[in-house]
Amino acid sequence: MEDWIYLDYNASTPMAPEVVSVMKESLIAQAHPSSKHPWGLRANRLVEQARAHVAEALESQNEEIVFCSGATEASNTIIKGISKSLQLPEGPHHFITSAVDHPATLEPLRFLERQGHELTILPVDHQGSLLPSQVDAAIQPNTALVSLIHGQNEVGTLQPLAEIGAICRERGVLFHVDASQSLGKVSISVRELMADFLHIAGHKVYGPKGCGALFIRKGLNLEPLLHGGGHERGIRSGTPAPFLIAGLGEACRLIKVLGLVPKAPAERLWQRLREQLGSKVRRNGHPDCRLPNVVHLTFETSHGQEILDRARVCASTGAACHSASGSPVLIALGFTAKEAAASVRLSTGRLTSEEEAEAAADRIVEAVSQDQKRSLPSQSKVSSP
């Protein structure tokens, strides 16, 4: 594996050395954080210090942060918790999301739809963008929640969530943001986004897998997904894991210390590919409003997975959760099955140098060249979706 180049940071990031160090130190603090003896108090301090780091990264208050196992649990907690909340009038309730949202959002919403609630899945344009006016027009008197992804995990398009959040606040509709991919890559402020709920995942920000957090705006409450001992303000029962939580907290602290993921490696990667492949490749997603580390490509005749394997580049032909079955996101953008199969997502990270990005581009160019030598001359160029 040493000769492979890793460009799959959107799927998962390696843990930062500082995170590993903090987690190792935290392993000895395995008393229950709710216990009142010295060991329990030490574990509690680790949890609360991590809570402060997460809150600072999101520009929220400490008491608005709830720890959980990750983005999927967080999203299910928010969506299903809202549907059962005593703060809402009796259903059926109406929910709004987009066609390019993550399955961790779409599937709980479809579950609610099967339970008799209403669901609107808004379409996007060929760049993956959603208009605020679409959300405004979709809101109904019984709309309970608008739930949208911030940075699209496959093509990287950033949605105009501050404008959408303002619409939701004005219309009296709760607003949930999936910030799993955008935290650490662009600035996040729950106040600027006017989010009522927001969630993140540790393994997307150089923290541990199996740990995430959700922001719940002060004054709001949810019916818990997990009932039990009433941990985490009664929102998420279950004994907290201080070493995982400490790792997530340190990862969020590093965002403030090290800054956002640099844009230069991804742009150098794309420039090199464009210079050498020209019209044989196109870049997808919004040209300006996008995550700074994503280069989503469609090749003229090549099969995406074969190119990656031949180039020895660790990347994806879609989101990790879709790689085996094709991408509903690309279908929503208007891609044909052939175009989707010829597409790859390259995502750089904090450890990616410009030199490594150039080396990956050169490998991909060579792999495309080898592939095209095997192709029939009559094959046509890809058209824009």
mmCIF file of C-alpha atoms in Angstrom:
data_model
loop_
_atom_site.group_PDB
_atom_site.id
_atom_site.type_symbol
_atom_site.label_atom_id
_atom_site.label_comp_id
_atom_site.label_asym_id
_atom_site.label_seq_id
_atom_site.Cartn_x
_atom_site.Cartn_y
_atom_site.Cartn_z
ATOM 1 C CA MET A 1 0.000 0.000 0.000
ATOM 2 C CA GLU A 2 3.020 2.271 0.371
ATOM 3 C CA ASP A 3 2.991 3.206 -3.310
ATOM 4 C CA TRP A 4 -0.684 4.252 -3.287
ATOM 5 C CA ILE A 5 -1.632 7.926 -2.931
ATOM 6 C CA TYR A 6 -4.489 8.661 -0.545
ATOM 7 C CA LEU A 7 -7.064 11.100 -1.962
ATOM 8 C CA ASP A 8 -10.161 9.878 -0.140
ATOM 9 C CA TYR A 9 -10.326 12.363 2.742
ATOM 10 C CA ASN A 10 -14.062 12.929 2.241
ATOM 11 C CA ALA A 11 -14.642 9.263 3.059
ATOM 12 C CA SER A 12 -12.472 9.353 6.172
ATOM 13 C CA THR A 13 -9.468 11.226 7.528
ATOM 14 C CA PRO A 14 -6.525 9.736 9.428
ATOM 15 C CA MET A 15 -6.435 10.697 13.073
ATOM 16 C CA ALA A 16 -4.129 13.614 13.786
ATOM 17 C CA PRO A 17 -1.095 12.747 15.957
ATOM 18 C CA GLU A 18 -2.312 15.202 18.576
ATOM 19 C CA VAL A 19 -5.673 13.409 18.656
ATOM 20 C CA VAL A 20 -3.996 10.021 19.121
ATOM 21 C CA SER A 21 -1.889 11.429 21.945
ATOM 22 C CA VAL A 22 -4.895 12.891 23.777
ATOM 23 C CA MET A 23 -6.861 9.661 23.358
ATOM 24 C CA LYS A 24 -3.988 7.562 24.748
ATOM 25 C CA GLU A 25 -3.793 9.784 27.801
ATOM 26 C CA SER A 26 -7.575 9.585 28.192
ATOM 27 C CA LEU A 27 -7.701 5.788 28.180
ATOM 28 C CA ILE A 28 -6.785 5.698 31.856
ATOM 29 C CA ALA A 29 -9.782 7.900 32.714
ATOM 30 C CA GLN A 30 -12.322 5.143 32.260
ATOM 31 C CA ALA A 31 -14.425 5.870 35.317
ATOM 32 C CA HIS A 32 -18.005 6.898 34.637
ATOM 33 C CA PRO A 33 -18.094 10.668 33.967
ATOM 34 C CA SER A 34 -21.193 10.958 36.170
ATOM 35 C CA SER A 35 -19.447 9.470 39.207
ATOM 36 C CA LYS A 36 -18.627 11.936 41.985
ATOM 37 C CA HIS A 37 -15.346 10.395 43.139
ATOM 38 C CA PRO A 38 -11.978 11.762 41.897
ATOM 39 C CA TRP A 39 -11.688 9.325 38.985
ATOM 40 C CA GLY A 40 -15.192 10.128 37.820
ATOM 41 C CA LEU A 41 -14.556 13.844 38.114
ATOM 42 C CA ARG A 42 -11.410 13.454 36.006
ATOM 43 C CA ALA A 43 -13.383 11.674 33.276
ATOM 44 C CA ASN A 44 -16.034 14.369 33.451
ATOM 45 C CA ARG A 45 -13.434 17.095 32.998
ATOM 46 C CA LEU A 46 -12.234 15.407 29.795
ATOM 47 C CA VAL A 47 -15.786 15.296 28.443
ATOM 48 C CA GLU A 48 -16.540 18.895 29.347
ATOM 49 C CA GLN A 49 -13.246 20.170 27.937
ATOM 50 C CA ALA A 50 -14.056 18.413 24.665
ATOM 51 C CA ARG A 51 -17.549 19.909 24.710
ATOM 52 C CA ALA A 52 -15.998 23.372 24.974
ATOM 53 C CA HIS A 53 -13.705 22.685 21.992
ATOM 54 C CA VAL A 54 -16.621 21.495 19.829
ATOM 55 C CA ALA A 55 -18.727 24.476 20.860
ATOM 56 C CA GLU A 56 -15.924 26.859 19.952
ATOM 57 C CA ALA A 57 -15.492 25.244 16.522
ATOM 58 C CA LEU A 58 -19.219 25.716 15.815
ATOM 59 C CA GLU A 59 -19.490 29.114 17.533
ATOM 60 C CA SER A 60 -22.128 27.767 19.880
ATOM 61 C CA GLN A 61 -22.526 27.456 23.645
ATOM 62 C CA ASN A 62 -21.197 24.463 25.588
ATOM 63 C CA GLU A 63 -24.640 23.411 26.811
ATOM 64 C CA GLU A 64 -25.882 23.225 23.211
ATOM 65 C CA ILE A 65 -23.525 20.320 22.353
ATOM 66 C CA VAL A 66 -24.576 16.673 22.745
ATOM 67 C CA PHE A 67 -22.141 13.799 22.101
ATOM 68 C CA CYS A 68 -23.194 10.653 20.244
ATOM 69 C CA SER A 69 -21.729 7.887 18.080
ATOM 70 C CA GLY A 70 -21.549 9.829 14.823
ATOM 71 C CA ALA A 71 -23.420 11.589 12.046
ATOM 72 C CA THR A 72 -25.940 8.830 11.388
ATOM 73 C CA GLU A 73 -27.094 8.687 14.994
ATOM 74 C CA ALA A 74 -27.123 12.484 15.216
ATOM 75 C CA SER A 75 -29.261 12.879 12.113
ATOM 76 C CA ASN A 76 -31.681 10.150 13.225
ATOM 77 C CA THR A 77 -31.902 11.721 16.682
ATOM 78 C CA ILE A 78 -32.827 15.104 15.257
ATOM 79 C CA ILE A 79 -35.237 13.953 12.551
ATOM 80 C CA LYS A 80 -37.070 11.275 14.520
ATOM 81 C CA GLY A 81 -36.924 13.326 17.707
ATOM 82 C CA ILE A 82 -38.639 16.249 15.994
ATOM 83 C CA SER A 83 -41.387 13.981 14.655
ATOM 84 C CA LYS A 84 -42.249 12.911 18.216
ATOM 85 C CA SER A 85 -41.595 16.238 19.916
ATOM 86 C CA LEU A 86 -44.270 17.551 22.238
ATOM 87 C CA GLN A 87 -43.404 21.059 21.005
ATOM 88 C CA LEU A 88 -45.113 20.345 17.671
ATOM 89 C CA PRO A 89 -48.837 20.098 16.971
ATOM 90 C CA GLU A 90 -50.150 16.645 16.179
ATOM 91 C CA GLY A 91 -49.125 15.311 12.767
ATOM 92 C CA PRO A 92 -48.861 14.424 10.066
ATOM 93 C CA HIS A 93 -45.846 16.685 9.809
ATOM 94 C CA HIS A 94 -44.073 17.855 6.662
ATOM 95 C CA PHE A 95 -40.315 17.588 6.124
ATOM 96 C CA ILE A 96 -38.074 19.118 3.440
ATOM 97 C CA THR A 97 -34.674 17.943 2.195
ATOM 98 C CA SER A 98 -32.785 17.792 -1.121
ATOM 99 C CA ALA A 99 -32.004 15.082 -3.648
ATOM 100 C CA VAL A 100 -28.274 15.373 -2.878
ATOM 101 C CA ASP A 101 -28.484 14.953 0.880
ATOM 102 C CA HIS A 102 -26.730 12.083 2.639
ATOM 103 C CA PRO A 103 -28.552 8.770 3.304
ATOM 104 C CA ALA A 104 -28.195 9.493 7.024
ATOM 105 C CA THR A 105 -30.730 12.270 6.396
ATOM 106 C CA LEU A 106 -32.763 10.821 3.537
ATOM 107 C CA GLU A 107 -33.419 7.400 5.032
ATOM 108 C CA PRO A 108 -34.829 8.574 8.404
ATOM 109 C CA LEU A 109 -37.030 11.009 6.466
ATOM 110 C CA ARG A 110 -38.256 8.217 4.203
ATOM 111 C CA PHE A 111 -38.936 6.172 7.329
ATOM 112 C CA LEU A 112 -41.147 8.982 8.635
ATOM 113 C CA GLU A 113 -42.874 9.171 5.262
ATOM 114 C CA ARG A 114 -43.757 5.481 5.600
ATOM 115 C CA GLN A 115 -45.205 6.312 9.031
ATOM 116 C CA GLY A 116 -47.647 8.756 7.421
ATOM 117 C CA HIS A 117 -45.682 12.023 7.461
ATOM 118 C CA GLU A 118 -45.125 14.126 4.326
ATOM 119 C CA LEU A 119 -41.754 14.513 2.614
ATOM 120 C CA THR A 120 -40.575 16.929 -0.075
ATOM 121 C CA ILE A 121 -37.243 16.121 -1.736
ATOM 122 C CA LEU A 122 -36.162 19.205 -3.659
ATOM 123 C CA PRO A 123 -34.324 18.794 -6.989
ATOM 124 C CA VAL A 124 -30.982 20.492 -7.688
ATOM 125 C CA ASP A 125 -29.443 21.855 -10.864
ATOM 126 C CA HIS A 126 -26.651 20.130 -12.827
ATOM 127 C CA GLN A 127 -24.056 21.628 -10.474
ATOM 128 C CA GLY A 128 -25.803 20.260 -7.397
ATOM 129 C CA SER A 129 -27.078 23.652 -6.240
ATOM 130 C CA LEU A 130 -30.333 24.404 -4.463
ATOM 131 C CA LEU A 131 -32.039 27.804 -4.561
ATOM 132 C CA PRO A 132 -33.357 29.399 -1.357
ATOM 133 C CA SER A 133 -36.557 30.229 -3.250
ATOM 134 C CA GLN A 134 -37.159 26.494 -3.717
ATOM 135 C CA VAL A 135 -37.202 25.992 0.045
ATOM 136 C CA ASP A 136 -39.412 29.031 0.579
ATOM 137 C CA ALA A 137 -41.935 27.759 -1.972
ATOM 138 C CA ALA A 138 -41.944 24.250 -0.482
ATOM 139 C CA ILE A 139 -42.759 25.289 3.093
ATOM 140 C CA GLN A 140 -46.312 24.354 4.149
ATOM 141 C CA PRO A 141 -48.338 25.220 7.267
ATOM 142 C CA ASN A 142 -47.418 21.807 8.750
ATOM 143 C CA THR A 143 -43.710 21.899 7.842
ATOM 144 C CA ALA A 144 -41.790 20.736 10.919
ATOM 145 C CA LEU A 145 -38.203 20.666 9.677
ATOM 146 C CA VAL A 146 -35.940 21.602 6.780
ATOM 147 C CA SER A 147 -32.891 19.310 6.779
ATOM 148 C CA LEU A 148 -30.056 20.043 4.340
ATOM 149 C CA ILE A 149 -26.425 19.147 3.748
ATOM 150 C CA HIS A 150 -23.952 22.045 3.832
ATOM 151 C CA GLY A 151 -21.045 20.760 1.739
ATOM 152 C CA GLN A 152 -22.144 18.002 -0.642
ATOM 153 C CA ASN A 153 -19.977 14.987 0.064
ATOM 154 C CA GLU A 154 -19.535 13.786 -3.539
ATOM 155 C CA VAL A 155 -19.292 16.793 -5.878
ATOM 156 C CA GLY A 156 -18.454 19.302 -3.134
ATOM 157 C CA THR A 157 -21.110 21.924 -3.873
ATOM 158 C CA LEU A 158 -21.827 24.280 -0.963
ATOM 159 C CA GLN A 159 -25.475 25.143 -0.457
ATOM 160 C CA PRO A 160 -26.584 28.725 0.436
ATOM 161 C CA LEU A 161 -27.631 27.701 3.917
ATOM 162 C CA ALA A 162 -27.369 31.117 5.579
ATOM 163 C CA GLU A 163 -30.079 32.420 3.233
ATOM 164 C CA ILE A 164 -32.135 29.259 3.696
ATOM 165 C CA GLY A 165 -31.723 29.459 7.466
ATOM 166 C CA ALA A 166 -33.027 33.029 7.425
ATOM 167 C CA ILE A 167 -36.084 31.913 5.463
ATOM 168 C CA CYS A 168 -36.756 29.094 7.918
ATOM 169 C CA ARG A 169 -36.409 31.414 10.905
ATOM 170 C CA GLU A 170 -38.779 33.943 9.321
ATOM 171 C CA ARG A 171 -41.332 31.260 8.463
ATOM 172 C CA GLY A 172 -41.121 29.646 11.918
ATOM 173 C CA VAL A 173 -39.726 26.346 10.626
ATOM 174 C CA LEU A 174 -36.937 24.440 12.372
ATOM 175 C CA PHE A 175 -33.689 24.071 10.400
ATOM 176 C CA HIS A 176 -31.192 21.176 10.580
ATOM 177 C CA VAL A 177 -27.731 21.316 8.967
ATOM 178 C CA ASP A 178 -25.535 18.340 8.087
ATOM 179 C CA ALA A 179 -22.042 19.847 8.521
ATOM 180 C CA SER A 180 -20.144 16.545 8.512
ATOM 181 C CA GLN A 181 -18.201 17.387 5.343
ATOM 182 C CA SER A 182 -17.887 21.138 5.743
ATOM 183 C CA LEU A 183 -16.459 21.461 9.260
ATOM 184 C CA GLY A 184 -12.736 22.128 9.037
ATOM 185 C CA LYS A 185 -12.920 22.996 5.343
ATOM 186 C CA VAL A 186 -15.004 26.177 5.471
ATOM 187 C CA SER A 187 -15.947 28.412 8.377
ATOM 188 C CA ILE A 188 -18.942 27.177 10.368
ATOM 189 C CA SER A 189 -21.106 29.290 12.640
ATOM 190 C CA VAL A 190 -24.442 27.989 13.836
ATOM 191 C CA ARG A 191 -25.528 31.589 14.398
ATOM 192 C CA GLU A 192 -24.680 32.736 10.858
ATOM 193 C CA LEU A 193 -26.375 29.656 9.404
ATOM 194 C CA MET A 194 -29.355 30.276 11.696
ATOM 195 C CA ALA A 195 -29.336 26.561 12.420
ATOM 196 C CA ASP A 196 -31.579 25.085 15.089
ATOM 197 C CA PHE A 197 -29.800 21.740 14.819
ATOM 198 C CA LEU A 198 -26.449 20.749 13.285
ATOM 199 C CA HIS A 199 -24.305 17.644 13.418
ATOM 200 C CA ILE A 200 -20.674 16.638 12.808
ATOM 201 C CA ALA A 201 -18.645 13.409 12.668
ATOM 202 C CA GLY A 202 -15.240 12.868 14.256
ATOM 203 C CA HIS A 203 -13.680 10.838 11.467
ATOM 204 C CA LYS A 204 -14.224 13.629 8.917
ATOM 205 C CA VAL A 205 -12.082 16.085 10.929
ATOM 206 C CA TYR A 206 -9.017 13.949 11.825
ATOM 207 C CA GLY A 207 -10.736 12.586 14.925
ATOM 208 C CA PRO A 208 -11.889 9.073 15.867
ATOM 209 C CA LYS A 209 -14.558 6.991 14.215
ATOM 210 C CA GLY A 210 -17.518 6.171 16.417
ATOM 211 C CA CYS A 211 -17.914 9.643 17.862
ATOM 212 C CA GLY A 212 -19.873 12.675 16.732
ATOM 213 C CA ALA A 213 -21.776 15.608 18.113
ATOM 214 C CA LEU A 214 -25.005 17.446 17.537
ATOM 215 C CA PHE A 215 -25.831 21.055 18.222
ATOM 216 C CA ILE A 216 -29.294 21.746 19.633
ATOM 217 C CA ARG A 217 -30.135 25.430 19.908
ATOM 218 C CA LYS A 218 -30.724 26.564 23.460
ATOM 219 C CA GLY A 219 -34.422 26.470 24.340
ATOM 220 C CA LEU A 220 -35.223 23.575 21.991
ATOM 221 C CA ASN A 221 -35.658 19.979 23.029
ATOM 222 C CA LEU A 222 -36.093 16.607 21.367
ATOM 223 C CA GLU A 223 -37.702 13.311 22.224
ATOM 224 C CA PRO A 224 -34.664 11.017 22.652
ATOM 225 C CA LEU A 225 -33.886 8.317 20.126
ATOM 226 C CA LEU A 226 -32.296 6.251 22.925
ATOM 227 C CA HIS A 227 -34.072 6.116 26.284
ATOM 228 C CA GLY A 228 -32.126 5.206 29.376
ATOM 229 C CA GLY A 229 -30.161 6.895 32.122
ATOM 230 C CA GLY A 230 -30.661 10.416 30.823
ATOM 231 C CA HIS A 231 -27.074 11.211 29.877
ATOM 232 C CA GLU A 232 -26.231 14.221 27.697
ATOM 233 C CA ARG A 233 -29.133 16.402 28.889
ATOM 234 C CA GLY A 234 -31.461 13.446 28.473
ATOM 235 C CA ILE A 235 -31.002 13.550 24.688
ATOM 236 C CA ARG A 236 -28.550 10.651 24.346
ATOM 237 C CA SER A 237 -28.574 7.993 27.053
ATOM 238 C CA GLY A 238 -25.627 5.637 27.327
ATOM 239 C CA THR A 239 -22.358 5.810 29.238
ATOM 240 C CA PRO A 240 -20.092 8.330 27.491
ATOM 241 C CA ALA A 241 -16.683 7.174 26.181
ATOM 242 C CA PRO A 242 -14.262 9.831 27.462
ATOM 243 C CA PHE A 243 -11.375 8.773 25.193
ATOM 244 C CA LEU A 244 -13.485 9.055 22.023
ATOM 245 C CA ILE A 245 -15.030 12.333 23.127
ATOM 246 C CA ALA A 246 -11.617 13.721 24.067
ATOM 247 C CA GLY A 247 -10.373 12.778 20.587
ATOM 248 C CA LEU A 248 -13.240 14.601 18.900
ATOM 249 C CA GLY A 249 -12.654 17.626 21.120
ATOM 250 C CA GLU A 250 -8.968 17.732 20.264
ATOM 251 C CA ALA A 251 -9.769 17.426 16.554
ATOM 252 C CA CYS A 252 -12.056 20.449 16.837
ATOM 253 C CA ARG A 253 -9.416 22.372 18.802
ATOM 254 C CA LEU A 254 -6.924 21.724 15.992
ATOM 255 C CA ILE A 255 -9.245 23.380 13.483
ATOM 256 C CA LYS A 256 -8.716 26.646 15.344
ATOM 257 C CA VAL A 257 -4.976 26.040 15.733
ATOM 258 C CA LEU A 258 -4.094 24.751 12.244
ATOM 259 C CA GLY A 259 -6.761 26.531 10.222
ATOM 260 C CA LEU A 260 -8.962 25.201 7.443
ATOM 261 C CA VAL A 261 -7.895 22.530 4.977
ATOM 262 C CA PRO A 262 -5.862 24.277 2.242
ATOM 263 C CA LYS A 263 -7.303 24.741 -1.228
ATOM 264 C CA ALA A 264 -3.992 24.687 -3.130
ATOM 265 C CA PRO A 265 -3.436 20.888 -3.438
ATOM 266 C CA ALA A 266 -6.880 20.255 -4.936
ATOM 267 C CA GLU A 267 -6.523 23.152 -7.358
ATOM 268 C CA ARG A 268 -3.047 22.028 -8.409
ATOM 269 C CA LEU A 269 -4.397 18.517 -8.959
ATOM 270 C CA TRP A 270 -7.155 19.845 -11.216
ATOM 271 C CA GLN A 271 -4.858 22.216 -13.112
ATOM 272 C CA ARG A 272 -2.426 19.387 -13.862
ATOM 273 C CA LEU A 273 -5.221 17.135 -15.090
ATOM 274 C CA ARG A 274 -6.772 19.862 -17.209
ATOM 275 C CA GLU A 275 -3.409 20.794 -18.733
ATOM 276 C CA GLN A 276 -2.686 17.216 -19.785
ATOM 277 C CA LEU A 277 -6.129 15.814 -20.558
ATOM 278 C CA GLY A 278 -7.970 18.880 -21.874
ATOM 279 C CA SER A 279 -11.473 17.989 -23.089
ATOM 280 C CA LYS A 280 -10.967 14.348 -22.118
ATOM 281 C CA VAL A 281 -11.980 15.259 -18.567
ATOM 282 C CA ARG A 282 -14.412 17.683 -16.961
ATOM 283 C CA ARG A 283 -14.826 18.873 -13.392
ATOM 284 C CA ASN A 284 -18.252 18.666 -11.785
ATOM 285 C CA GLY A 285 -20.011 20.612 -9.044
ATOM 286 C CA HIS A 286 -20.342 24.352 -8.585
ATOM 287 C CA PRO A 287 -17.288 26.215 -9.985
ATOM 288 C CA ASP A 288 -17.065 28.642 -7.056
ATOM 289 C CA CYS A 289 -19.326 27.610 -4.164
ATOM 290 C CA ARG A 290 -17.734 24.307 -3.273
ATOM 291 C CA LEU A 291 -15.600 22.569 -0.685
ATOM 292 C CA PRO A 292 -11.944 23.524 -1.236
ATOM 293 C CA ASN A 293 -10.633 19.950 -1.214
ATOM 294 C CA VAL A 294 -12.920 18.191 -3.716
ATOM 295 C CA VAL A 295 -12.156 17.473 -7.369
ATOM 296 C CA HIS A 296 -15.019 15.472 -8.869
ATOM 297 C CA LEU A 297 -14.248 14.363 -12.423
ATOM 298 C CA THR A 298 -15.853 12.643 -15.389
ATOM 299 C CA PHE A 299 -13.552 11.094 -17.980
ATOM 300 C CA GLU A 300 -14.262 10.949 -21.692
ATOM 301 C CA THR A 301 -14.220 7.190 -22.190
ATOM 302 C CA SER A 302 -12.601 5.688 -19.122
ATOM 303 C CA HIS A 303 -14.240 3.717 -16.327
ATOM 304 C CA GLY A 304 -13.594 5.540 -13.064
ATOM 305 C CA GLN A 305 -12.728 2.611 -10.809
ATOM 306 C CA GLU A 306 -10.371 1.111 -13.379
ATOM 307 C CA ILE A 307 -8.536 4.432 -13.644
ATOM 308 C CA LEU A 308 -8.096 4.668 -9.883
ATOM 309 C CA ASP A 309 -6.876 1.074 -9.610
ATOM 310 C CA ARG A 310 -4.428 1.473 -12.460
ATOM 311 C CA ALA A 311 -3.151 4.796 -11.110
ATOM 312 C CA ARG A 312 -2.813 3.408 -7.551
ATOM 313 C CA VAL A 313 -4.839 6.303 -6.155
ATOM 314 C CA CYS A 314 -7.099 5.767 -3.139
ATOM 315 C CA ALA A 315 -10.271 7.648 -4.025
ATOM 316 C CA SER A 316 -13.958 6.993 -4.639
ATOM 317 C CA THR A 317 -16.343 6.616 -7.531
ATOM 318 C CA GLY A 318 -18.998 8.167 -5.263
ATOM 319 C CA ALA A 319 -19.717 8.431 -1.566
ATOM 320 C CA ALA A 320 -18.266 5.503 0.381
ATOM 321 C CA CYS A 321 -21.801 4.366 1.245
ATOM 322 C CA HIS A 322 -22.763 4.283 -2.452
ATOM 323 C CA SER A 323 -19.593 3.025 -4.118
ATOM 324 C CA ALA A 324 -20.954 -0.487 -4.637
ATOM 325 C CA SER A 325 -24.365 0.453 -5.990
ATOM 326 C CA GLY A 326 -23.946 3.680 -7.960
ATOM 327 C CA SER A 327 -24.577 7.246 -6.922
ATOM 328 C CA PRO A 328 -28.080 8.717 -6.512
ATOM 329 C CA VAL A 329 -26.355 12.107 -6.229
ATOM 330 C CA LEU A 330 -25.003 11.907 -9.783
ATOM 331 C CA ILE A 331 -28.391 10.756 -11.021
ATOM 332 C CA ALA A 332 -29.924 13.814 -9.346
ATOM 333 C CA LEU A 333 -27.411 15.983 -11.236
ATOM 334 C CA GLY A 334 -28.569 14.466 -14.529
ATOM 335 C CA PHE A 335 -25.706 12.059 -15.190
ATOM 336 C CA THR A 336 -26.284 9.048 -17.384
ATOM 337 C CA ALA A 337 -25.250 5.631 -16.053
ATOM 338 C CA LYS A 338 -22.250 5.706 -18.401
ATOM 339 C CA GLU A 339 -21.156 9.139 -17.177
ATOM 340 C CA ALA A 340 -21.552 8.091 -13.549
ATOM 341 C CA ALA A 341 -19.382 5.025 -14.155
ATOM 342 C CA ALA A 342 -16.737 7.282 -15.734
ATOM 343 C CA SER A 343 -16.645 9.604 -12.703
ATOM 344 C CA VAL A 344 -14.396 9.744 -9.646
ATOM 345 C CA ARG A 345 -14.194 11.847 -6.498
ATOM 346 C CA LEU A 346 -10.708 12.958 -5.495
ATOM 347 C CA SER A 347 -10.567 14.625 -2.094
ATOM 348 C CA THR A 348 -7.396 16.098 -0.634
ATOM 349 C CA GLY A 349 -6.671 16.712 3.024
ATOM 350 C CA ARG A 350 -4.443 18.325 5.583
ATOM 351 C CA LEU A 351 -1.610 15.907 4.761
ATOM 352 C CA THR A 352 -1.790 16.299 0.974
ATOM 353 C CA SER A 353 1.093 18.312 -0.474
ATOM 354 C CA GLU A 354 0.994 20.004 -3.867
ATOM 355 C CA GLU A 355 3.775 17.655 -4.987
ATOM 356 C CA GLU A 356 1.708 14.623 -4.033
ATOM 357 C CA ALA A 357 -1.308 16.103 -5.833
ATOM 358 C CA GLU A 358 0.788 16.542 -8.988
ATOM 359 C CA ALA A 359 2.087 12.977 -8.714
ATOM 360 C CA ALA A 360 -1.479 11.676 -8.429
ATOM 361 C CA ALA A 361 -2.501 13.715 -11.477
ATOM 362 C CA ASP A 362 0.393 12.290 -13.499
ATOM 363 C CA ARG A 363 -0.576 8.752 -12.521
ATOM 364 C CA ILE A 364 -4.182 9.370 -13.522
ATOM 365 C CA VAL A 365 -3.127 10.856 -16.861
ATOM 366 C CA GLU A 366 -1.032 7.766 -17.574
ATOM 367 C CA ALA A 367 -3.888 5.478 -16.566
ATOM 368 C CA VAL A 368 -6.299 7.338 -18.854
ATOM 369 C CA SER A 369 -3.774 7.071 -21.695
ATOM 370 C CA GLN A 370 -3.490 3.317 -21.213
ATOM 371 C CA ASP A 371 -7.252 2.984 -21.060
ATOM 372 C CA GLN A 372 -7.845 4.999 -24.215
ATOM 373 C CA LYS A 373 -5.395 2.852 -26.178
ATOM 374 C CA ARG A 374 -7.794 -0.015 -25.515
ATOM 375 C CA SER A 375 -10.884 2.032 -26.440
ATOM 376 C CA LEU A 376 -12.619 2.049 -29.782
ATOM 377 C CA PRO A 377 -11.859 5.194 -31.836
ATOM 378 C CA SER A 378 -15.553 5.847 -32.408
ATOM 379 C CA GLN A 379 -16.291 6.516 -28.743
ATOM 380 C CA SER A 380 -17.606 10.027 -28.218
ATOM 381 C CA LYS A 381 -16.805 12.663 -25.615
ATOM 382 C CA VAL A 382 -18.943 13.037 -22.500
ATOM 383 C CA SER A 383 -21.555 15.732 -22.666
ATOM 384 C CA SER A 384 -22.458 18.040 -19.809
ATOM 385 C CA PRO A 385 -25.326 16.607 -17.740
#
